[in-house]
Short mmCIF file of C-alpha atoms in Angstrom, two decimals:
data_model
loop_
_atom_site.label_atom_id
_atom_site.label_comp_id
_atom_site.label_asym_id
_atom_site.label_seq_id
_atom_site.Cartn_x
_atom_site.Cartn_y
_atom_site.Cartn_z
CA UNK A 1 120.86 173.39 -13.74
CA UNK A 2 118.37 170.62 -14.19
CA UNK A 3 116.35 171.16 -11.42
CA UNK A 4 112.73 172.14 -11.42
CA UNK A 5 109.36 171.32 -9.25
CA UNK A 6 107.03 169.26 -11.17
CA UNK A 7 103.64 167.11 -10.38
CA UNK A 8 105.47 166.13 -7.51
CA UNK A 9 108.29 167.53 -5.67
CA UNK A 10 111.73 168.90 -7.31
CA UNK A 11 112.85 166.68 -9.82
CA UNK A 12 116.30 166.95 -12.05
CA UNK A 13 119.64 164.77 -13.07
CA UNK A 14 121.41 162.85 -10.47
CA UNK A 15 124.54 164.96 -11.13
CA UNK A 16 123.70 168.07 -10.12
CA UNK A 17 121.46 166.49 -6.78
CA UNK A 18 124.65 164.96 -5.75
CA UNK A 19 126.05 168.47 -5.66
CA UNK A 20 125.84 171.60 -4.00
CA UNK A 21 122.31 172.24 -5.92
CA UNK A 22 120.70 169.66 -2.99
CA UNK A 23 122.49 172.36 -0.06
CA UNK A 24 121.03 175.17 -1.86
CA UNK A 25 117.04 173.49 -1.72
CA UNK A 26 117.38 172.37 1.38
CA UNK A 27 118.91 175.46 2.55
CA UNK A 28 115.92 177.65 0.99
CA UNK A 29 112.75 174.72 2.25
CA UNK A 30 114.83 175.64 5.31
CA UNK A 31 114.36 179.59 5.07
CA UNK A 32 110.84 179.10 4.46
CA UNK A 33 110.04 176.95 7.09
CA UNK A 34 111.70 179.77 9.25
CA UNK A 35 110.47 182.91 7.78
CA UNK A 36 106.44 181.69 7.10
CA UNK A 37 106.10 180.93 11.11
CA UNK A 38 105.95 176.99 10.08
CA UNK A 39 108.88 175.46 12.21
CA UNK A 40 111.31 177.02 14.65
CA UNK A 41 115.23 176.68 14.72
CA UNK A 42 115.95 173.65 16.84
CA UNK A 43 113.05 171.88 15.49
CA UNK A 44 113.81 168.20 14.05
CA UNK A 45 113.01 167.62 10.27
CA UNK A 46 113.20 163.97 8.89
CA UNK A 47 114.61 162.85 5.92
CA UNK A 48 114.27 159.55 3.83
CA UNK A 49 115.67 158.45 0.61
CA UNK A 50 114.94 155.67 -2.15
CA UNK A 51 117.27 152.98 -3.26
CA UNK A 52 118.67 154.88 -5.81
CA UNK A 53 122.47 155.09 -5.88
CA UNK A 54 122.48 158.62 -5.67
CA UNK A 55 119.87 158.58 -3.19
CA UNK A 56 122.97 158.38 -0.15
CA UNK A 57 124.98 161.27 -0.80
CA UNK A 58 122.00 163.53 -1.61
CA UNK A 59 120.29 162.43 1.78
CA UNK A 60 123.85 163.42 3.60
CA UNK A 61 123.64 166.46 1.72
CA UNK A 62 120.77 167.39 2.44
CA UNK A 63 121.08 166.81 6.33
CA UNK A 64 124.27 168.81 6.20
CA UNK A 65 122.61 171.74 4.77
CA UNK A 66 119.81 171.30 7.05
CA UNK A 67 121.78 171.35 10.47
CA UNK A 68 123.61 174.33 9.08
CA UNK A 69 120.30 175.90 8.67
CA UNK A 70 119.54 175.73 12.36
CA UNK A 71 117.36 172.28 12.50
CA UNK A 72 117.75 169.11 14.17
CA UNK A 73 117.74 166.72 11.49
CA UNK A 74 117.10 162.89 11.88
CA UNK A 75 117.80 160.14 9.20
CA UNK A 76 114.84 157.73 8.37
CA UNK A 77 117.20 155.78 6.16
CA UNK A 78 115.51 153.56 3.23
CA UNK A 79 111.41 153.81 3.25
CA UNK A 80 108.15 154.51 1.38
CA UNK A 81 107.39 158.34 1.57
CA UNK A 82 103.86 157.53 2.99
CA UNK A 83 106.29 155.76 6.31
CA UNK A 84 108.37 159.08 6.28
CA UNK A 85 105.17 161.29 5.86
CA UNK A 86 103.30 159.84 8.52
CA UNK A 87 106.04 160.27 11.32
CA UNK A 88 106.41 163.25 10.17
CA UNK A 89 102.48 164.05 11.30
CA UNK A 90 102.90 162.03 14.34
CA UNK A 91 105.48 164.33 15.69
CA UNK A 92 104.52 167.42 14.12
CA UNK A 93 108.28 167.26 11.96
CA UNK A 94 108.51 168.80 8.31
CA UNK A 95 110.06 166.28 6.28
CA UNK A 96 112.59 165.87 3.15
CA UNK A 97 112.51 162.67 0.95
CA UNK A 98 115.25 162.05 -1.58
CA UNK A 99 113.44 160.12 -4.65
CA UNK A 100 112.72 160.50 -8.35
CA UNK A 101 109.33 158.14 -8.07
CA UNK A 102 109.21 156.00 -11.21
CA UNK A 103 112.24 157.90 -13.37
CA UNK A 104 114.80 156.92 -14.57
CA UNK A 105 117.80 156.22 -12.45
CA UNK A 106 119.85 159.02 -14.00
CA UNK A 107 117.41 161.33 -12.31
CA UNK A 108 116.70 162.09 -8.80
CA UNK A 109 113.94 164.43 -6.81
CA UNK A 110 113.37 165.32 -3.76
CA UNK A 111 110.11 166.06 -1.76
CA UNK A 112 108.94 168.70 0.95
CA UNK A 113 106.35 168.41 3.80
CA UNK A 114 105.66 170.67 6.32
CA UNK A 115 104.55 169.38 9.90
CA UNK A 116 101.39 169.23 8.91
CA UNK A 117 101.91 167.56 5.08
CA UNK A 118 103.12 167.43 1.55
CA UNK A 119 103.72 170.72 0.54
CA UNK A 120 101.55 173.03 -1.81
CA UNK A 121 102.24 175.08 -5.19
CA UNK A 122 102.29 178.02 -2.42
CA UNK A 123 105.02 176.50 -0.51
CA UNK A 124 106.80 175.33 -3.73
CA UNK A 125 106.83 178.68 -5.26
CA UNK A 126 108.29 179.77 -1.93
CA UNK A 127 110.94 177.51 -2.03
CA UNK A 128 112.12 178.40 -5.58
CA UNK A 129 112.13 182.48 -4.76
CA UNK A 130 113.84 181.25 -1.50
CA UNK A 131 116.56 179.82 -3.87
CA UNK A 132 117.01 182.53 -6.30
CA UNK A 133 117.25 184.48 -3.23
CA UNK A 134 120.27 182.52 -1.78
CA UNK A 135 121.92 182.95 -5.41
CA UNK A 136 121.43 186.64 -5.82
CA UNK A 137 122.87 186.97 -2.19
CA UNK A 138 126.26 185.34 -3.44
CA UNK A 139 126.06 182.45 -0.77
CA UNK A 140 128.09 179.55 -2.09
CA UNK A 141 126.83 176.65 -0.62
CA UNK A 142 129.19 173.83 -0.92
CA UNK A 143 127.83 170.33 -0.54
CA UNK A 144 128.86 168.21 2.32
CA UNK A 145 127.43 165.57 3.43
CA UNK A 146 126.62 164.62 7.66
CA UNK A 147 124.95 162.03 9.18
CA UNK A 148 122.16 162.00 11.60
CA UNK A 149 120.51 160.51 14.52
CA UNK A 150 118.36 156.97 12.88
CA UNK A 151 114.74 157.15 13.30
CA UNK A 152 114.18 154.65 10.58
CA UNK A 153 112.95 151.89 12.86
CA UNK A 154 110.10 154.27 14.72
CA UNK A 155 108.84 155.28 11.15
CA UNK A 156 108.91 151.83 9.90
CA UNK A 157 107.07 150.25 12.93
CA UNK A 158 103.94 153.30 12.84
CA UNK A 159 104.02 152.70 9.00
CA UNK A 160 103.51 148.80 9.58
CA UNK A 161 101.18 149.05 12.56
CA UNK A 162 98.75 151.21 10.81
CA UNK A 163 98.65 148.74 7.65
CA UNK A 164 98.31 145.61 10.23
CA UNK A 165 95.13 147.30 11.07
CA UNK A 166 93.03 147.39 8.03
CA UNK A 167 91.89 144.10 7.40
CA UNK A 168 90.48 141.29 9.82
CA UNK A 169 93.21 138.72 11.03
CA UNK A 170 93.69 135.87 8.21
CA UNK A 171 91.34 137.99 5.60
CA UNK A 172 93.55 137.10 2.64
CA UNK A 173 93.99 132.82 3.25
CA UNK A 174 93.84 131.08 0.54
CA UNK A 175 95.38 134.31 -1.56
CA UNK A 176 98.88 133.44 -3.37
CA UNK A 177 100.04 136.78 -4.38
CA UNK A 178 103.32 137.67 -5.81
CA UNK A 179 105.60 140.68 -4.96
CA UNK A 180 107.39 142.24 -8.07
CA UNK A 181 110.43 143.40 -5.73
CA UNK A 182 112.34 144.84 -8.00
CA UNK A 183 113.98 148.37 -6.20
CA UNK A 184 110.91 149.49 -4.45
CA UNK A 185 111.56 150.44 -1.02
CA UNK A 186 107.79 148.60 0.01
CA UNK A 187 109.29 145.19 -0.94
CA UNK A 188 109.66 144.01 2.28
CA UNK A 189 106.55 145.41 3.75
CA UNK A 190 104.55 144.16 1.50
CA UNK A 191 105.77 140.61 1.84
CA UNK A 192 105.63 140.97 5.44
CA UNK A 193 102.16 142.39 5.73
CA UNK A 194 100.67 139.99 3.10
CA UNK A 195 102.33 136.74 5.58
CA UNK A 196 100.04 138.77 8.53
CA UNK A 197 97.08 138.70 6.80
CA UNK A 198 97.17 135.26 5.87
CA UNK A 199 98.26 135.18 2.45
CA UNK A 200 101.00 133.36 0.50
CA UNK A 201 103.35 135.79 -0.46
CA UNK A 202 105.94 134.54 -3.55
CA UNK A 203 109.04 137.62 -3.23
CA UNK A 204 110.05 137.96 -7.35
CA UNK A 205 112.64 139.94 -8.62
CA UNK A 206 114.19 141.04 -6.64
CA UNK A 207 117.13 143.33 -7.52
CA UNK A 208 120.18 145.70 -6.13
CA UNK A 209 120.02 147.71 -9.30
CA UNK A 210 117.27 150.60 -9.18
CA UNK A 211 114.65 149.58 -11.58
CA UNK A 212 112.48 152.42 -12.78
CA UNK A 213 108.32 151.16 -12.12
CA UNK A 214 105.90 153.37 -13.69
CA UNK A 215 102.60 152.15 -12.19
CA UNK A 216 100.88 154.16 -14.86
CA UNK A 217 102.35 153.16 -17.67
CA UNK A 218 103.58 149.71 -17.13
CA UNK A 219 106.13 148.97 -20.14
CA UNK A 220 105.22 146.06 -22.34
CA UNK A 221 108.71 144.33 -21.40
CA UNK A 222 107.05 144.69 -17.45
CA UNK A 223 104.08 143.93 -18.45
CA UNK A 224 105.55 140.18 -20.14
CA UNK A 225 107.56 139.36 -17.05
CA UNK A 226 104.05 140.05 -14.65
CA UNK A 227 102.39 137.55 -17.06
CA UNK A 228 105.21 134.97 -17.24
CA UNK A 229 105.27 134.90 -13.32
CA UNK A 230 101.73 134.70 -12.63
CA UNK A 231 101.62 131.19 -15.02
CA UNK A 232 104.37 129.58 -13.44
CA UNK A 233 103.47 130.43 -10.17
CA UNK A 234 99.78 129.93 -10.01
CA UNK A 235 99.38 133.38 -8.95
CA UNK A 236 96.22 134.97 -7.87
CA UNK A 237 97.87 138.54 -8.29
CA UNK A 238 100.99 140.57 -8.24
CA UNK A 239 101.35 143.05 -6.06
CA UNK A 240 104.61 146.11 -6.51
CA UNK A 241 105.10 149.66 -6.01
CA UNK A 242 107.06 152.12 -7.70
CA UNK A 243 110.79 153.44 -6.44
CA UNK A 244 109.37 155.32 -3.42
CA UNK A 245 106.53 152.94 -2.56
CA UNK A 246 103.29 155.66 -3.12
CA UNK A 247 102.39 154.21 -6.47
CA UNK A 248 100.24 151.18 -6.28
CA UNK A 249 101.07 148.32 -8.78
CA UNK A 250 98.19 145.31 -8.90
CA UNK A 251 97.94 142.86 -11.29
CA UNK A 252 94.58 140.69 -11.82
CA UNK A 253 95.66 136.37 -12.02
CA UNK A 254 96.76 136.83 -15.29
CA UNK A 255 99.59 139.25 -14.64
CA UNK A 256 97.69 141.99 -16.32
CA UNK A 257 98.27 145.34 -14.70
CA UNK A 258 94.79 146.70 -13.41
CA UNK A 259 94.52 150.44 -13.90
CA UNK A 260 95.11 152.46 -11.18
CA UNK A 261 92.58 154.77 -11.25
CA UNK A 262 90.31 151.50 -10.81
CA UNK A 263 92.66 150.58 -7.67
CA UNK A 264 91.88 154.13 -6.32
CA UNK A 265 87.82 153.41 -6.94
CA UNK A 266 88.33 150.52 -5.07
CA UNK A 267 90.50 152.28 -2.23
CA UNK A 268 87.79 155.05 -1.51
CA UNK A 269 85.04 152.14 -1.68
CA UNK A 270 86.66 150.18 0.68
CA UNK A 271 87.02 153.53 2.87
CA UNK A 272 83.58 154.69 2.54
CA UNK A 273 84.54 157.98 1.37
CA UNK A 274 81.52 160.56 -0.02
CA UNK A 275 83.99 163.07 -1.34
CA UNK A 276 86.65 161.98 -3.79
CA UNK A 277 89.02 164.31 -5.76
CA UNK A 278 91.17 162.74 -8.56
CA UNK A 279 92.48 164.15 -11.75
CA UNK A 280 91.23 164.73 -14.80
CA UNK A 281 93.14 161.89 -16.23
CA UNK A 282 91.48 159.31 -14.27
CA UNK A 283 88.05 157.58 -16.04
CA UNK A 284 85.29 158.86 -16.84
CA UNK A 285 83.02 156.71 -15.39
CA UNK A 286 84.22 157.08 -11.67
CA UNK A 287 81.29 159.44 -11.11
CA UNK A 288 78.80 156.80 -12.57
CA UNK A 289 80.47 154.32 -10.12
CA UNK A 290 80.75 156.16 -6.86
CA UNK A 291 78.04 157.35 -4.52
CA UNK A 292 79.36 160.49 -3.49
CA UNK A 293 81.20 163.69 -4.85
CA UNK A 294 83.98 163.48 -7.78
CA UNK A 295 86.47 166.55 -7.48
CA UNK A 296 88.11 166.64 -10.96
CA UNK A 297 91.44 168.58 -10.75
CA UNK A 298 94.95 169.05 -12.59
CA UNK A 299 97.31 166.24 -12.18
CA UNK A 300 99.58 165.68 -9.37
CA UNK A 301 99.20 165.38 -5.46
CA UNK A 302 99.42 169.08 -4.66
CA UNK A 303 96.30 169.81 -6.58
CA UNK A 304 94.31 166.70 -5.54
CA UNK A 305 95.46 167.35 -1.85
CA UNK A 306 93.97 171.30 -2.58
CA UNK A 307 90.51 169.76 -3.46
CA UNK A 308 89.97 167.51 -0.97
CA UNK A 309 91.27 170.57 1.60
CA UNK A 310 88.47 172.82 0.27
CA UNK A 311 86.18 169.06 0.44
CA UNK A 312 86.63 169.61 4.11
CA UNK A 313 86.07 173.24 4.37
CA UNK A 314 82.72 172.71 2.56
CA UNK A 315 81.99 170.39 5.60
CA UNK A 316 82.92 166.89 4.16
CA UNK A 317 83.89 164.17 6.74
CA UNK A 318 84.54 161.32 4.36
CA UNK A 319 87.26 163.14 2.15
CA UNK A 320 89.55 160.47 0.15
CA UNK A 321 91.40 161.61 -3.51
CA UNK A 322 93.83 159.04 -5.56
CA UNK A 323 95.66 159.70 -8.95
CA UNK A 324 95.61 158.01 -11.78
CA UNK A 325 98.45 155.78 -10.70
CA UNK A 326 96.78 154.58 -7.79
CA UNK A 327 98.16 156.04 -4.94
CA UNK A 328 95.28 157.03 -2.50
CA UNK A 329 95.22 159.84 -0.54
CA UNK A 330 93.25 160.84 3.23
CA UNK A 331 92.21 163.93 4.38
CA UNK A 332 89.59 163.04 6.98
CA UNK A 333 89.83 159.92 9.72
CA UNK A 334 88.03 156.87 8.74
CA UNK A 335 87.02 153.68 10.11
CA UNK A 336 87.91 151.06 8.99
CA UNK A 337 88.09 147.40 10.30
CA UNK A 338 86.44 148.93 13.69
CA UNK A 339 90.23 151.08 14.10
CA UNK A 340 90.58 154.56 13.80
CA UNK A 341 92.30 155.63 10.98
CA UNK A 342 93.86 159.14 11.07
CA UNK A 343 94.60 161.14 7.76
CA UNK A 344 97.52 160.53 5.46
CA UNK A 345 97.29 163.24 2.84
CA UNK A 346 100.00 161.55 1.02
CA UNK A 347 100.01 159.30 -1.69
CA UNK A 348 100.04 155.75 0.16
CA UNK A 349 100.68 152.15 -2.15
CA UNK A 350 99.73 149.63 0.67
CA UNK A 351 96.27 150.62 1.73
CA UNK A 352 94.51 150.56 -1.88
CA UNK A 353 96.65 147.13 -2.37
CA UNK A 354 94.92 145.75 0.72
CA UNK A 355 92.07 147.04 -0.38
CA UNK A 356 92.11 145.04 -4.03
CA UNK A 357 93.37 141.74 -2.76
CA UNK A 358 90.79 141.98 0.22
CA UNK A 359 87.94 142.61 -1.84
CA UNK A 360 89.25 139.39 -4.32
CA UNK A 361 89.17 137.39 -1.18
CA UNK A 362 85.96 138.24 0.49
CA UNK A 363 84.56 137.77 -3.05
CA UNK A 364 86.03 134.60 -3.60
CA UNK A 365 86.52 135.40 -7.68
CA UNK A 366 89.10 136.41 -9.84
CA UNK A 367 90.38 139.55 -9.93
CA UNK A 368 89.43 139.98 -13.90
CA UNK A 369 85.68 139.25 -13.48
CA UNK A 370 85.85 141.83 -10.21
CA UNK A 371 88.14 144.64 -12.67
CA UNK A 372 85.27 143.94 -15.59
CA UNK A 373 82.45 144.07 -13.15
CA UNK A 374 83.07 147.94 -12.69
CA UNK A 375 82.13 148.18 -16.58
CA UNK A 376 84.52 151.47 -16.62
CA UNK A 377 85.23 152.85 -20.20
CA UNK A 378 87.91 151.16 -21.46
CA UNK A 379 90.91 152.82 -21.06
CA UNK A 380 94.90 152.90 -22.12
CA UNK A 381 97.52 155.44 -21.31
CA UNK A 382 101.47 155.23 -22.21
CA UNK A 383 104.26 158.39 -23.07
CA UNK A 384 106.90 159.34 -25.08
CA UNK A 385 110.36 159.34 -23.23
CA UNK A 386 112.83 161.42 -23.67
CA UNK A 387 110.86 163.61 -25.78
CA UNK A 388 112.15 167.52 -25.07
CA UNK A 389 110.68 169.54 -22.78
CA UNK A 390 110.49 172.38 -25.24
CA UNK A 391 108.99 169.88 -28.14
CA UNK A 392 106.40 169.24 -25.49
CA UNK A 393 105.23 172.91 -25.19
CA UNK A 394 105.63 173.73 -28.84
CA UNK A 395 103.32 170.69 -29.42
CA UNK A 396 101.00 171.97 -26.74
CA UNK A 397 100.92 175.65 -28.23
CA UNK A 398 100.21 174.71 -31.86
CA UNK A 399 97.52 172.65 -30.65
CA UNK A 400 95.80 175.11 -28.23
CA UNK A 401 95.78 177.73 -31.29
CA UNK A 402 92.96 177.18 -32.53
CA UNK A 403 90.46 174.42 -33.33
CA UNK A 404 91.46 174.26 -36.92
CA UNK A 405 95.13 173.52 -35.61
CA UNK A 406 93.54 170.54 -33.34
CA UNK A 407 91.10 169.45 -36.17
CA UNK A 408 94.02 168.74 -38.54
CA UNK A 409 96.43 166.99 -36.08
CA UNK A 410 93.73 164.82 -34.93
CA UNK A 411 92.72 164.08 -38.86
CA UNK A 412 94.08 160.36 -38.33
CA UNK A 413 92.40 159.47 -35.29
CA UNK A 414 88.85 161.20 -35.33
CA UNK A 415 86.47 164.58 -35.19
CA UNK A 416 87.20 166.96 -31.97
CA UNK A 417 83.68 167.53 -30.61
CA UNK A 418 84.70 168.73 -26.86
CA UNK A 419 87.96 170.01 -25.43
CA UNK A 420 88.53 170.17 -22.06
CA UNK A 421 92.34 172.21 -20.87
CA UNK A 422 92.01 171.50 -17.22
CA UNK A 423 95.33 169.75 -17.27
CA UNK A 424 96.98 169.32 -21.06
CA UNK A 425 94.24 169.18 -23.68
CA UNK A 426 91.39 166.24 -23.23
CA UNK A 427 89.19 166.05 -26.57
CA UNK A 428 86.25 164.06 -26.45
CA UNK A 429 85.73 162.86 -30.25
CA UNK A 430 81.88 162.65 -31.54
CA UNK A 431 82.10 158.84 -31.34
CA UNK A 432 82.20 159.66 -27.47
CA UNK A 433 86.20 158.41 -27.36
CA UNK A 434 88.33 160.30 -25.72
CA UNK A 435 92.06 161.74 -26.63
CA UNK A 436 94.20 163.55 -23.96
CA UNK A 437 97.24 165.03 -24.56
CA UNK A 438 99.50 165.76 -21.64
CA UNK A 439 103.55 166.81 -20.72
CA UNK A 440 105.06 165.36 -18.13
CA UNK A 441 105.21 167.36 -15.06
CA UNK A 442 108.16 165.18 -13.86
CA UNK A 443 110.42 164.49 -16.64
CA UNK A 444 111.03 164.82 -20.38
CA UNK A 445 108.36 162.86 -21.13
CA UNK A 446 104.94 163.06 -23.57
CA UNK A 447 101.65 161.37 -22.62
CA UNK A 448 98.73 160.12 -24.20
CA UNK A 449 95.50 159.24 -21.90
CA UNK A 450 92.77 157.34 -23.76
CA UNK A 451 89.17 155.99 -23.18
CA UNK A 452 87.14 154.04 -26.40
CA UNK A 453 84.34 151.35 -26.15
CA UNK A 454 86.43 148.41 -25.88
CA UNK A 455 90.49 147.41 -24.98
CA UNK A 456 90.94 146.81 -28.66
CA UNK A 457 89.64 150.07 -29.70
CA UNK A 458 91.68 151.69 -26.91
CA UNK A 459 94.98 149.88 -27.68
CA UNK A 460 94.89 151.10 -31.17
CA UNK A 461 94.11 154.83 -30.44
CA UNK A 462 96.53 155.19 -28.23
CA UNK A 463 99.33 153.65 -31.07
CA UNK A 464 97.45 156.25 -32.81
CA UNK A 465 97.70 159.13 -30.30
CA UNK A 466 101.75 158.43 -30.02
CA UNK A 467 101.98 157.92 -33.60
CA UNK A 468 100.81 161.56 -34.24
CA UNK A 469 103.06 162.59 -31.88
CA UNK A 470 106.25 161.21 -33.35
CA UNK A 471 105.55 162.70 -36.56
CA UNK A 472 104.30 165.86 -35.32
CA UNK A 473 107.73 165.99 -34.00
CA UNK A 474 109.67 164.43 -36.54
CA UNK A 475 108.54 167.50 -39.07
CA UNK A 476 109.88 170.18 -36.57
#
């Protein structure tokens, strides 16, 4: 079987989600919502899905296995995670969305929160000895699919009401932004909210087809359409999302994709947070830019959601985190635009996108001379697909040997003079560069992270960085 939890919730092939491998996670997040005290038989758990065409049957699936379990659940239909998520706190309701993110649409995932949130390496570790438990038992659990009562409406309408509260009323005028469509289930939202706020929203491409968006490595052939769209349109930027709508996409008037960990920067600004947790992979100069605390931790949501948790234990009432891609995270209220807003420790799109775009407008400049005001290193990331999980950690091992090991693989590129192995191995070179090498925690995939003293310098060790790859692999 495919499956397996990575940055991000369970992740595997469509094949075996649309079968009785969904019943059998669903049946064991049930069991452990039972047996750790965190929801009671009867209770209702919601579950959303992408637009993925597998996305359906494993939702029914999952509901099936759910009811059989002992809950109540409810169908949110179609919608971004951070819609389903935040019902989910409202009524106190763990939560199941069906969504591979930004993969490929041969792969699926699905995601767990609790009442109170996305889920933790705890819970996930749970889950998985919950499963294996259900095997070794002999259970066969077949996969049927149900429907359920439709609560996609109520989750929508809290989801849109807290975004129609950010900015002041007609804040964006005079802003023609594009929407990049595509299969994201924020398309409409976005176009909507942007109309509310004043702005002239231009809906592109649109399509029925699941497109996979990686908002942190935006392909080249992505990248070419952005730029095509925001000449003949006159655009001021282009605003998307990836599959599941937590994953910020922002483009500057060019159609040039503006990093996300720079969109996050921007969020927690815009916030007024004074704690901030983010990966490892996100710049190096976001402690130089902030006026607060920088949490560094491992890549994905669970771990940034654990730092800003023990933010707030320390006594932090400003606590914010985003990823690398963008999506922005809460784990404190805030004020903002003189409303109340209560914590979303989820990765939310449509907050750091108003946050961008409103900070063009009150500015009154273009988005490029804002993104190279920030003076951030300059920075490039991109991966490998379909490169073998096991190549990965063979790659990972032979480079973690010893220095003499990293010295010679990095020959080609430049002189290792700090290593950091938070998360995959980040070398600092003594030109002050920066190399990180990282596996996918979602997919068969290989990344490179880079930093160097200008985009040109970046660009070209980062074709470096992959290169070594290949050809590391290649001689295996």
């Amino acid at each position: 079987m495919s499956l397996k939890f990575g940055t991000s919730g369970l992740r595997g092939l469509s094949v075996d989600l649309e079968g009785p491998a969904t019943a059998l996670y669903a049946t064991a997040f049930a069991r452990h919502l039972l047996v750790a005290g965190i929801a009671r038989e009867g209770d209702v758990v919601l579950v959303g899905r992408d637009f993925r065409a597998s996305s359906p049957a494993i939702s029914a699936i999952a509901i099936a296995a759910l009811r059989k379990a002992g809950f109540t659940p409810r169908d949110c239909g179609a919608l971004p995670t951070p819609a389903l998520a935040l019902l989910g706190l409202a009524r106190k309701a763990a939560c199941l969305m069906v969504t591979g993110s930004h993969i490929p649409a041969d792969r699926n995932g699905i995601k767990f929160y609790r009442p109170d949130g996305e889920i933790d390496k705890t819970d996930e570790a749970a889950i998985t000895a919950a499963a294996d438990a259900i095997r070794a038992e002999g259970t066969v659990l077949a996969a049927e699919q149900e429907t359920a009562g439709d609560l996609h409406d109520a989750a929508m309408a809290l989801y849109d009401a807290r975004n129609r509260l950010l900015l002041p009323d007609g804040s964006l005028a005079g802003l023609r932004v594009g929407v990049y469509q595509h299969s994201t289930v924020a398309r409409d939202l976005f176009v909507s909210v942007l109309a509310h706020y004043g702005a002239d929203a231009v809906a592109l491409g649109r399509s029925e087809t699941f497109i996979p968006v990686d908002t942190e490595a935006v392909s080249s052939e992505t990248v070419a359409l952005l730029q095509g769209w925001a000449v003949q349109h006159g655009l001021d930027a282009i605003i998307s999302a990836d599959g599941d709508g937590d994953r910020p996409l922002v483009t500057d008037e060019t159609g040039t994709p503006i990093r996300g960990d720079l969109v996050g920067l921007i969020a927690s600004r815009f916030l007024g947070a004074t704690a901030i947790a983010t990966p490892v992979t996100s710049n190096s100069g976001i402690e130089a830019a902030v006026d607060g605390t920088v949490l560094r931790t491992r890549v994905g949501s669970p771990f940034v959601i654990a730092a800003m948790n023990e933010a707030v234990a320390a006594g932090e009432n400003a606590v914010a985190g985003f990823e690398a891609n963008g999506g922005t995270l809460t784990a404190t209220p805030f004020t903002v635009n003189g409303h109340a807003l209560a914590p979303l420790p989820t990765r939310d799109s449509l907050m750091p996108v108003l946050a961008v775009l409103a900070l063009a407008a009150g500015q009154k400049r273009p988005l490029s001379t804002i993104a190279a005001g920030f003076a951030l290193p300059a920075a490039a990331s991109d991966r490998l697909e379909n490169f073998p999980v096991e190549t990965s950690a063979a790659l990972m091992a032979e480079l973690r040997s010893g220095a003499g090991a990293l010295a010679a693989f990095l020959a080609p590129i430049g002189v290792p003079s700090k290593v950091s192995d938070i998360d995959g191995l980040r070398v600092t070179l003594e030109t002050g560069d920066v190399v990180h090498f990282r596996p996918s925690g979602n997919a068969p995939e290989m990344r490179c992270y880079v930093e160097a003293r200008d985009e040109a310098a970046a660009l070209r060790m980062l074709a470096a960085g992959l290169a070594r790859i290949r050809e590391w692999a290649l001689g295996q």
